[in-house]
Coordinates of C-alpha atoms and ligand atoms in Angstrom, one line a residue:
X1 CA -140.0 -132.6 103.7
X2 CA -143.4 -132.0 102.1
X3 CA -144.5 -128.7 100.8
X4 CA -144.8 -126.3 103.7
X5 CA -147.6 -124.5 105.0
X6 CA -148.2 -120.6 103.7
X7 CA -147.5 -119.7 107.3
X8 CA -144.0 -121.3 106.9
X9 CA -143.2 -120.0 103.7
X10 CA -143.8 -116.4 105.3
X11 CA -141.0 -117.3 107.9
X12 CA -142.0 -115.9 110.7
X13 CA -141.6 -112.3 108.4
X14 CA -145.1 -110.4 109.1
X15 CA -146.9 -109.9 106.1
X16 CA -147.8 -106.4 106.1
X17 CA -146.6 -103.2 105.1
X18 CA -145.4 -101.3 108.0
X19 CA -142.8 -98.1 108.0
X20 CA -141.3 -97.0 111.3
X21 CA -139.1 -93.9 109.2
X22 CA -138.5 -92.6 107.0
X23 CA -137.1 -94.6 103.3
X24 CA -134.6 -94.7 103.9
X25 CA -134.0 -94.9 107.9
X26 CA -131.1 -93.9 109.5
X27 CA -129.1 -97.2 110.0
X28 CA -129.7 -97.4 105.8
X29 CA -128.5 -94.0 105.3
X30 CA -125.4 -94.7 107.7
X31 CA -124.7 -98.2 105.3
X32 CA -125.1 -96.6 102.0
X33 CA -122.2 -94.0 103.3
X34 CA -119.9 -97.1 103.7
X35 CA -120.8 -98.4 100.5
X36 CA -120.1 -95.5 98.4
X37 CA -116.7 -95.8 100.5
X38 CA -116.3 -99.5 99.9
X39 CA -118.1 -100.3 96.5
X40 CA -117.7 -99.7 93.2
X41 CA -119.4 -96.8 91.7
X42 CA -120.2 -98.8 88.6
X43 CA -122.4 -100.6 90.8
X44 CA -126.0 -99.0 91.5
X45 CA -128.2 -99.3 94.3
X46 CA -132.0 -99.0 93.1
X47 CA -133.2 -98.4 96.5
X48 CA -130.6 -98.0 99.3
X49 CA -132.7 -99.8 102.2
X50 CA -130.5 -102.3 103.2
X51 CA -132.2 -105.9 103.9
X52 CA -131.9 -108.2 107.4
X53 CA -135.1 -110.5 106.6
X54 CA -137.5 -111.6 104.0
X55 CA -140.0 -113.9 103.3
X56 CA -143.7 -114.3 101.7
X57 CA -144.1 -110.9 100.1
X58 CA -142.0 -109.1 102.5
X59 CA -138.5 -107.2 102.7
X60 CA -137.1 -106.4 106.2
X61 CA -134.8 -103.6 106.7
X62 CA -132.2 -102.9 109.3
X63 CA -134.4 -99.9 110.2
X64 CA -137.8 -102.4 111.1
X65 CA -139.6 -101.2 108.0
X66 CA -141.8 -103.9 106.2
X67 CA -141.5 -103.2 102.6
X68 CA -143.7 -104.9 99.9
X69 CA -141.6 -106.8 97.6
X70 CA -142.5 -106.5 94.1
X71 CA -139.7 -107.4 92.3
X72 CA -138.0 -110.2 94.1
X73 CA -134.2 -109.3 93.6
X74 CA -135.4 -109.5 89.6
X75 CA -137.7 -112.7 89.2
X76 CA -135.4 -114.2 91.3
X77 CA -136.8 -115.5 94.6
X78 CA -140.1 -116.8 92.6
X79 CA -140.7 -119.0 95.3
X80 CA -140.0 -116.9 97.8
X81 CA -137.4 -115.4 99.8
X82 CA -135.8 -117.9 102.2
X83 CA -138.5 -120.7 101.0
X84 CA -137.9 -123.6 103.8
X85 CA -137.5 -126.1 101.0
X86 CA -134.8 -124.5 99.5
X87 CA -133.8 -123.2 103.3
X88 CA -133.9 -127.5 104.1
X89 CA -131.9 -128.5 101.3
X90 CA -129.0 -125.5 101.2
X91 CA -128.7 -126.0 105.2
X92 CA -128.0 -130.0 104.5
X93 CA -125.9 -129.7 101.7
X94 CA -123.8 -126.9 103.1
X95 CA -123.1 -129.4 106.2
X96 CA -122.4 -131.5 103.9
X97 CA -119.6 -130.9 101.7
X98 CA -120.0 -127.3 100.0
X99 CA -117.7 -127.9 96.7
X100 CA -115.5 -130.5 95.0
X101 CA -115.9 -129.0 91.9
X102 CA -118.3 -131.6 89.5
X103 CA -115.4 -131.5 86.7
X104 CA -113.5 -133.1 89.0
X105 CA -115.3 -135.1 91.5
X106 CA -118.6 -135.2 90.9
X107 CA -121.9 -135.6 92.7
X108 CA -125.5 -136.4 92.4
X109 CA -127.1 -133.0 92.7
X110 CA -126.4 -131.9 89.5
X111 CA -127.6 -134.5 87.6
X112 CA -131.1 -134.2 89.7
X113 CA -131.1 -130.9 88.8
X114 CA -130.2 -131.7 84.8
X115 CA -132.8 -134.4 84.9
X116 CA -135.1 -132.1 86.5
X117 CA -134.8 -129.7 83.7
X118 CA -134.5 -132.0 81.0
X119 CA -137.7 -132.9 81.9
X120 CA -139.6 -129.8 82.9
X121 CA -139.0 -127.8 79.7
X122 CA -140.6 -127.8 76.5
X123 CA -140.6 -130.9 74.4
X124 CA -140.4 -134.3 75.3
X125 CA -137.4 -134.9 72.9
X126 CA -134.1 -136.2 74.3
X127 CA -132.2 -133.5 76.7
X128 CA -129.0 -132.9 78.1
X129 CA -128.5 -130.1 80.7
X130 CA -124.7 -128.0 81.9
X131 CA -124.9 -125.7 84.7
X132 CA -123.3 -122.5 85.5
X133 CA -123.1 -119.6 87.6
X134 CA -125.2 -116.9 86.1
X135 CA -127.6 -116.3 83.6
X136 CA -124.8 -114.5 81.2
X137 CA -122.9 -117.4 81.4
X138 CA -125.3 -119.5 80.4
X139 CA -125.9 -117.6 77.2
X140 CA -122.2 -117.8 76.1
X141 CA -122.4 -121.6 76.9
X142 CA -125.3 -121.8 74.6
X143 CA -123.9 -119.6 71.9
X144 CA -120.5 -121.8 72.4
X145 CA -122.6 -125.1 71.7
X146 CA -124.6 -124.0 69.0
X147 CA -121.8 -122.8 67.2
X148 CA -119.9 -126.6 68.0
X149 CA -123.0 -128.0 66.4
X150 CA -123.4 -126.0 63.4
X151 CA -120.1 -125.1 62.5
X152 CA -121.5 -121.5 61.9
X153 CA -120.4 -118.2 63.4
X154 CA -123.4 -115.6 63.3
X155 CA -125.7 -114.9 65.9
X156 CA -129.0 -113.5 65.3
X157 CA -130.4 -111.2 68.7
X158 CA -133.6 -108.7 68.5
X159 CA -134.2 -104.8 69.4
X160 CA -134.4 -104.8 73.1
X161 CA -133.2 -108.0 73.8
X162 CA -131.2 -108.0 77.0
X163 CA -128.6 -111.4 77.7
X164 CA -126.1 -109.6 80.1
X165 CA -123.0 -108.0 80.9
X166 CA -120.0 -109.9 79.9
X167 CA -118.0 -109.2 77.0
X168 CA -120.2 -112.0 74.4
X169 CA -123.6 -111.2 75.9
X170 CA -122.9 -107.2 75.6
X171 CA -122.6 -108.0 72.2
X172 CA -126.1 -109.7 72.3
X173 CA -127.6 -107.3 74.3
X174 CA -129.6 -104.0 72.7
X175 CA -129.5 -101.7 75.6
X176 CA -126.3 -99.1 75.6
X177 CA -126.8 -97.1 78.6
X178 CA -126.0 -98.3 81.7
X179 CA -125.3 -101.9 79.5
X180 CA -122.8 -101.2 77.0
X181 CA -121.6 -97.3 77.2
X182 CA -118.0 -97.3 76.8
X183 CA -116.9 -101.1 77.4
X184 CA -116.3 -102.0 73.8
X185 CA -115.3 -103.0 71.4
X186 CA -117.7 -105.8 71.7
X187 CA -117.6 -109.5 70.5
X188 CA -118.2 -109.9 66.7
X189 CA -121.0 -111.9 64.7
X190 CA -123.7 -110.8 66.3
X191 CA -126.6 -109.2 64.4
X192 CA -129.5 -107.3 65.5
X193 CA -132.8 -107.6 63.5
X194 CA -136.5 -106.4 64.5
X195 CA -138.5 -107.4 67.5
X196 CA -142.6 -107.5 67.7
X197 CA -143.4 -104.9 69.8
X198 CA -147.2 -104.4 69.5
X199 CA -147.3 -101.1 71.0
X200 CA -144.9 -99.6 68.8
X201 CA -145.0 -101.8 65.7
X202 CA -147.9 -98.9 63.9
X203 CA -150.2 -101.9 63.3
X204 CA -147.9 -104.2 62.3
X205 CA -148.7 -108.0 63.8
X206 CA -146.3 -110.6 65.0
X207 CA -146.1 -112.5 61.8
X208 CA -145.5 -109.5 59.6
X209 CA -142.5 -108.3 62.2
X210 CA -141.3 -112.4 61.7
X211 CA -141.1 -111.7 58.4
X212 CA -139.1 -108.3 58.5
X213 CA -136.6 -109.7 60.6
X214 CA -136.4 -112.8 58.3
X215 CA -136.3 -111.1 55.5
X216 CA -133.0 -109.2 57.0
X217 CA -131.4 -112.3 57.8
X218 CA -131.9 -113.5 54.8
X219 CA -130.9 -110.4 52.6
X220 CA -127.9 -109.3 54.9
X221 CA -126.8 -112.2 57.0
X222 CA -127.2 -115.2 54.8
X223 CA -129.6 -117.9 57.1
X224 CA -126.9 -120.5 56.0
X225 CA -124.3 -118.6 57.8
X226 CA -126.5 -118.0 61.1
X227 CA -125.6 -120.6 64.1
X228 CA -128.1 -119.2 66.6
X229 CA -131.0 -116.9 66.7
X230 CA -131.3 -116.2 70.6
X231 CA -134.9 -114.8 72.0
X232 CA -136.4 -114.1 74.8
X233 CA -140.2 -115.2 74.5
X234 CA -141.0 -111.6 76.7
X235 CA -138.1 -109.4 76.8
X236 CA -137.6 -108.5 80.0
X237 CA -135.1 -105.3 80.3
X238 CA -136.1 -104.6 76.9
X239 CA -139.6 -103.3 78.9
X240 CA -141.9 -106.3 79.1
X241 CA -142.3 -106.5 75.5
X242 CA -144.6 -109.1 75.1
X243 CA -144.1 -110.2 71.1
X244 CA -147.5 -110.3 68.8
X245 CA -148.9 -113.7 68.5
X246 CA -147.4 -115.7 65.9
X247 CA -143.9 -113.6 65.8
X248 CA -142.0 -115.6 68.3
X249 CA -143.2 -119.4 66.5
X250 CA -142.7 -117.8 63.1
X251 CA -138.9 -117.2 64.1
X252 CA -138.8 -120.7 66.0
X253 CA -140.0 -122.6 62.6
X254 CA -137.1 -120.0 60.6
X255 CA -134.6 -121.6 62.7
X256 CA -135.9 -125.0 62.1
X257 CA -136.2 -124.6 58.8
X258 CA -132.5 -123.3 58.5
X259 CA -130.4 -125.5 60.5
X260 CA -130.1 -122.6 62.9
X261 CA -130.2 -123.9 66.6
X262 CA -133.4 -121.3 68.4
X263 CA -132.3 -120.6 72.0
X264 CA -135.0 -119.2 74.7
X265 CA -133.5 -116.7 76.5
X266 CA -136.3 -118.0 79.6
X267 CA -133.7 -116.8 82.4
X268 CA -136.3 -114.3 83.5
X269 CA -139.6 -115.5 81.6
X270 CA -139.2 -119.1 83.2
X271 CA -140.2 -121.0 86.1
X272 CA -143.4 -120.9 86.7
X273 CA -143.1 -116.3 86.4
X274 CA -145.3 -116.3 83.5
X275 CA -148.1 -119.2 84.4
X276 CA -146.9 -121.6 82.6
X277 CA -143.4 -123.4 83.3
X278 CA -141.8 -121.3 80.4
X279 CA -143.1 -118.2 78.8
X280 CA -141.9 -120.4 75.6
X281 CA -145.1 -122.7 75.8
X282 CA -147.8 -120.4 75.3
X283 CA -146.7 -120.1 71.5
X284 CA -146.7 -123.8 71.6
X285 CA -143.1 -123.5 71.2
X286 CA -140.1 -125.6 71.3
X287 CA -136.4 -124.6 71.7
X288 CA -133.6 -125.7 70.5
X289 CA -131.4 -124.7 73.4
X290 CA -132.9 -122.9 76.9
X291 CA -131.1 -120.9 79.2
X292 CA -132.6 -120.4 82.4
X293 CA -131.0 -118.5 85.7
X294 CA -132.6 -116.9 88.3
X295 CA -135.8 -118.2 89.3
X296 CA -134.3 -121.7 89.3
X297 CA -132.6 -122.0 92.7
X298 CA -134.5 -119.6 94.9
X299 CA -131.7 -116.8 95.3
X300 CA -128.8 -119.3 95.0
X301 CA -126.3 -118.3 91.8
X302 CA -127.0 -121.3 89.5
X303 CA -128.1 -121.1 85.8
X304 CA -128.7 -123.8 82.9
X305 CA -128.4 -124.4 79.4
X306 CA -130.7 -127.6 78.7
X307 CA -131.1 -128.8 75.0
X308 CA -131.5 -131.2 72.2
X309 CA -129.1 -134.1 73.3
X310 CA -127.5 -134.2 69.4
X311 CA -126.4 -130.7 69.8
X312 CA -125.9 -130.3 74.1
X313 CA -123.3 -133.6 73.3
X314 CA -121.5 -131.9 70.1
X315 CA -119.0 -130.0 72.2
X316 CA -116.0 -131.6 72.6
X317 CA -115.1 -133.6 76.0
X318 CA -113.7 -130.7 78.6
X319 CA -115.0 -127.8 76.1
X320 CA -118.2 -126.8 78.7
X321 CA -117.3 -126.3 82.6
X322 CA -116.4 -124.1 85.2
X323 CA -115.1 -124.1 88.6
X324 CA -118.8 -123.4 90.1
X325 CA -121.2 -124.4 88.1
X326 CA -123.9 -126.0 89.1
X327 CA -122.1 -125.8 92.7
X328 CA -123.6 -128.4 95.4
X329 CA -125.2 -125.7 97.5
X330 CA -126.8 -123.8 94.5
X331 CA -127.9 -127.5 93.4
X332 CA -129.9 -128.3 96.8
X333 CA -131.5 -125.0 96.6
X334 CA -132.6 -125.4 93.0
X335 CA -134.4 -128.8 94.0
X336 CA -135.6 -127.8 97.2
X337 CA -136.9 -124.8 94.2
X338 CA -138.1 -126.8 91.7
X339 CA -140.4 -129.4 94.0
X340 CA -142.0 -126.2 95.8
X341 CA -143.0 -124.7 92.7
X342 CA -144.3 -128.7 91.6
X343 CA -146.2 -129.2 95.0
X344 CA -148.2 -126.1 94.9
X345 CA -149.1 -125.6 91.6
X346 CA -146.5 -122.1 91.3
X347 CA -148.3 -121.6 87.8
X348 CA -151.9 -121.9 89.5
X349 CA -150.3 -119.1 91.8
X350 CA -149.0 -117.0 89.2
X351 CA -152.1 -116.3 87.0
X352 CA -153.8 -115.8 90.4
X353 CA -151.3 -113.1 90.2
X354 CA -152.2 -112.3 87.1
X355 CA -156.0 -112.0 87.9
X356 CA -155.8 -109.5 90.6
X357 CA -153.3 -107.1 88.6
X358 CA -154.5 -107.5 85.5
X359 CA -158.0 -105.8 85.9
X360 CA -156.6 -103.3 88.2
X361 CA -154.2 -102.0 86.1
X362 CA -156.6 -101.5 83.0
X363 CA -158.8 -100.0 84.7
X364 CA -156.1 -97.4 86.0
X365 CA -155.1 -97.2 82.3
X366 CA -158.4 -96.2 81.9
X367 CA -158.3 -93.3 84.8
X368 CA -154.6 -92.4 83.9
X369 CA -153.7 -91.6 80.1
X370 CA -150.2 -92.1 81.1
X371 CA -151.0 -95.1 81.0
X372 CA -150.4 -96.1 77.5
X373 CA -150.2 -100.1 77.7
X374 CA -150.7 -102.8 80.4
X375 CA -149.1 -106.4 79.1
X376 CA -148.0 -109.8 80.5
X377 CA -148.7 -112.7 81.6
X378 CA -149.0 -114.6 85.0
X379 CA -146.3 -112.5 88.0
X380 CA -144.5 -111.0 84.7
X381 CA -146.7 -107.4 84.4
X382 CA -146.2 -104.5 83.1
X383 CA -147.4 -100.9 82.2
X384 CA -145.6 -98.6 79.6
X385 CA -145.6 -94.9 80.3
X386 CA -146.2 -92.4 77.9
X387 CA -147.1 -88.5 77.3
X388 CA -151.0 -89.2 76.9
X389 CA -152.0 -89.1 73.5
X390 CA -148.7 -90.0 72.3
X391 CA -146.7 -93.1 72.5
X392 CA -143.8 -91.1 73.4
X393 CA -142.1 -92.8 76.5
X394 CA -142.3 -90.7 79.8
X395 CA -139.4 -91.9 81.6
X396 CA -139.0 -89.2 84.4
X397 CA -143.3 -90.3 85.3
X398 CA -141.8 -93.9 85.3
X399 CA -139.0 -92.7 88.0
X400 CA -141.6 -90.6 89.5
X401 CA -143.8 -93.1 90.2
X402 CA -141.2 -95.2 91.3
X403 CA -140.0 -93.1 94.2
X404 CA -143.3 -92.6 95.1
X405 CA -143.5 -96.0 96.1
X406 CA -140.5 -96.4 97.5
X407 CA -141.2 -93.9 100.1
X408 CA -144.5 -95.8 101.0
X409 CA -142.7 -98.9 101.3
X410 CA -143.3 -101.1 98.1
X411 CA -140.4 -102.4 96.4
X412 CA -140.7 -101.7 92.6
X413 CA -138.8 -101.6 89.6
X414 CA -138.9 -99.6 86.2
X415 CA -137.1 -101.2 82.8
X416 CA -137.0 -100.4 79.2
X417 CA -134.8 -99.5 76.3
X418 CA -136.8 -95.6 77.5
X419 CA -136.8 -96.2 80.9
X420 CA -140.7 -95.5 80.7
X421 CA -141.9 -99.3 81.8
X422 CA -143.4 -99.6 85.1
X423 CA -142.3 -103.7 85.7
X424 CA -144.1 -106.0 88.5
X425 CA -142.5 -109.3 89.3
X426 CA -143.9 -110.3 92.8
X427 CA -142.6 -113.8 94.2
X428 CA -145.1 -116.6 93.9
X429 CA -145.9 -116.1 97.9
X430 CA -146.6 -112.6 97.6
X431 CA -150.3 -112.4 100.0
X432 CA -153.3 -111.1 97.8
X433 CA -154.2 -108.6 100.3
X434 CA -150.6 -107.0 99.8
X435 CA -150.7 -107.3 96.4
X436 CA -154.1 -105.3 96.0
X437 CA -152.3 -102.5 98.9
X438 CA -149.3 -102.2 96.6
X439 CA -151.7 -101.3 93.5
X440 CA -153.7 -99.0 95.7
X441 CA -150.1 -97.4 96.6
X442 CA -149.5 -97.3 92.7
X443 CA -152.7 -95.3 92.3
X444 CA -152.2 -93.1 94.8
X445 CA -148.9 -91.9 92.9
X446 CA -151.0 -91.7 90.0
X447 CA -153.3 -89.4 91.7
X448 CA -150.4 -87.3 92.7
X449 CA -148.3 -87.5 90.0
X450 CA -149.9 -87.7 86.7
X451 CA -152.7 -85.0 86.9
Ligands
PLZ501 N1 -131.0 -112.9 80.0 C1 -133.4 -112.5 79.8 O1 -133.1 -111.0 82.2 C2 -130.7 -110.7 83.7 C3 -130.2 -107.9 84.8 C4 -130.0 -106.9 85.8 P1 -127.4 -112.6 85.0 N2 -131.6 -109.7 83.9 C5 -131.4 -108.8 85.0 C6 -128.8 -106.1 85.6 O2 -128.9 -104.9 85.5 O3 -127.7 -106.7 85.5 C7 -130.8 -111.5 82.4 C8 -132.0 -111.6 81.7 C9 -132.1 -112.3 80.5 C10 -129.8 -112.9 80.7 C11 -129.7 -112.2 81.9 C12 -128.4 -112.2 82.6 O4 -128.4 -112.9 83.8 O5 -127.6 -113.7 85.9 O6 -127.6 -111.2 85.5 O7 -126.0 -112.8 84.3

């Protein structure tokens, strides 16, 4: 199949905003009262408009509304939801054969999709890949392997950094609340040194936050003792912190210099989200280890740890696996995925992204002192909230604004260790002339809102 035509990437969904109720409509409402019934409590809804359709840059509900999709199910469906090259290749496989399990016997889809990723991120060293099912998974698989290869226990995370919700990557990430908040005790050897965080470092550059948090692992962790330092090149729940320059290589060339194996937390940062294939490259960097998730399969659960071959082959025979990883289904989808975002150019498409948002947003930071930061890179943007004057976060303006839009029908997202980030993360097919209507909705709340 070659790439498809914009048209069929929109699937047949009508790209435009269009609400028929209220948000949400009745047949939402009447679903949300079944899930409260039938779901967990400890799992939130953000916005309770429940989804029949999507494609391009547009959610369906089951009330008819058109909803502009601005965070695609978390820098998941970069390439779009229901993409007919991953829709091709998950409707073949799934006729198919739909599991043997590749521990046991195995079959070529995975090792396309390892060879793809070997030779798609940074470095042109030799790679080994494992899959898995999510991207907290693949961050215990890569703390399991780097401590295999070094023969070292400690692990060495950042303020803000988010890695997941399992026992392990709890541990790893920063966040208590919703995160953390009564689910200890957590997994030991983990320590947490400083981030860059330019808008709340008082000055202070990336290099002079490298050396802080060197400095700490040096004085209180011992670098000889250290087996990973895991980072996320921008932290995404941490609020879109994009690091100073120099910070993030400074920390790279630490690890190097140390023995300690660098993992690239790139499970949201990669894929094409930030302009370049992974957020990682813009520093010129290159990791030891690289877990990647979600954009990778086009909404199919599949996740990777990809690697230096010396240290990806130091675990013992047996010692990496899982009943689903790097299932056949999820596989198809992630190549169907990966050859889209090849075909088109997906990092031509995400600093196109970039160029319409960027300039939109400063210049509402300049209208709107609540405004006190617009960062990112490529369909990874973000503005930081604050009381104006201040830096001090305004968190209930971030969940303000957020409602706003919901009720007009645009899909967004807040995030942050204060809640007070205002996150965009539009798939790669998102139409420019939706894009621009969701900013003009985002102003509108500002008009209202933050007088
Ligand atoms: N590492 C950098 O962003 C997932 C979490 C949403 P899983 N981020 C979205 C939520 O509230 O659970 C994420 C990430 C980074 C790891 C993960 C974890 O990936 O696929 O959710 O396990």
């Amino acid at each position: 199949m070659s790439a498809p035509t914009t048209q069929e990437v929109h699937g047949g969904v009508p790209q435009e905003r269009r609400l028929v109720t209220s948000i949400p409509g009745p047949r939402s409402t009447a679903l949300q009262a079944r899930k409260v019934n039938a779901v967990s409590a400890g799992v939130g809804v953000t916005l309770p408009v429940y989804i029949t359709k999507a494609g391009g840059g547009v959610l369906v509900d089951v009330d008819g509304n058109h909803l502009i999709d601005m965070g695609s199910g978390i820098a998941v469906t970069t390439v779009g939801n229901a993409n007919p090259m991953v829709v091709a290749g998950v409707q073949q496989q799934v006729a198919d054969f739909t599991h043997t399990c590749f521990m046991v016997t195995p079959y070529s889809g995975y090792v396309e999709v390892c060879e793809a990723l070997n030779r798609l991120t940074p470095g042109d060293h030799e790679k080994r890949s494992a899959l898995f099912n999510s991207g907290a998974e693949a961050v215990e698989n890569a703390v399991k392997i780097a401590r295999a290869y070094t023969k070292r226990q400690a692990v060495v995370v950042v303020e803000h950094g988010y890695h997941g919700r399992t026992n392990l990557t709890m541990a790893l990430t920063a966040k208590s609340m919703p995160y953390k908040h009564s689910f200890g005790p957590f997994a030991p050897e983990v320590y947490r040194v400083p981030t860059s965080y330019p808008f709340r470092d008082r000055g202070l550059k990336g290099p002079e936050m490298a050396q802080i948090a060197i400095s700490r692992i040096e004085k209180e962790i011992g670098a000889g003792n250290v087996a990973a330092i895991i980072i996320e090149p921008i932290q995404g729940e941490g609020g879109f912190i994009v690091p100073g320059d120099g910070y993030y290589a400074a920390m790279a060339q630490f690890a190097t210099d140390n023995g300690i194996v660098f993992v690239a937390d790139e499970i949201q940062s990669g894929f094409c989200r930030t302009g370049d294939w992974f957020a990682s490259e813009y520093e010129g960097v290159v990791p030891d280890l690289i877990t990647t998730a979600k954009g990778i399969a086009g909404g199919m659960p599949l996740a990777g740890v990809t690697g230096r071959a010396e240290m990806m082959d130091a675990v013992h025979g047996g010692g990496l696996g899982g009943t689903y990883g790097g299932n056949p289904v999820a596989c198809a989808a992630a190549l169907g995925a990966l050859r889209w975002m090849e075909e088109v150019d997906a990092n031509g498409l995400a600093k196109a992204i970039e160029a319409v948002m960027l300039p939109r947003l400063r210049s509402m930071a300049e209208r709107f002192p609540a405004i006190g930061d617009v960062r990112g890179r490529g369909a990874m943007i973000a503005i930081e909230l604050v009381k104006p004057g201040t830096i001090d976060p305004d968190a209930d303006l971030a969940a303000a604004l957020n409602k706003h839009c919901h009720m007009h029908g645009v899909v967004t997202l807040t995030t942050g260790t204060y809640g007070n980030v205002f996150r965009f993360l539009p798939p790669l097919t998102m139409p420019v002339p939706l894009l621009e209507e969701a900013l003009t909705i985002l102003e509108a709340g500002f008009e209202s809102l933050a007088t």
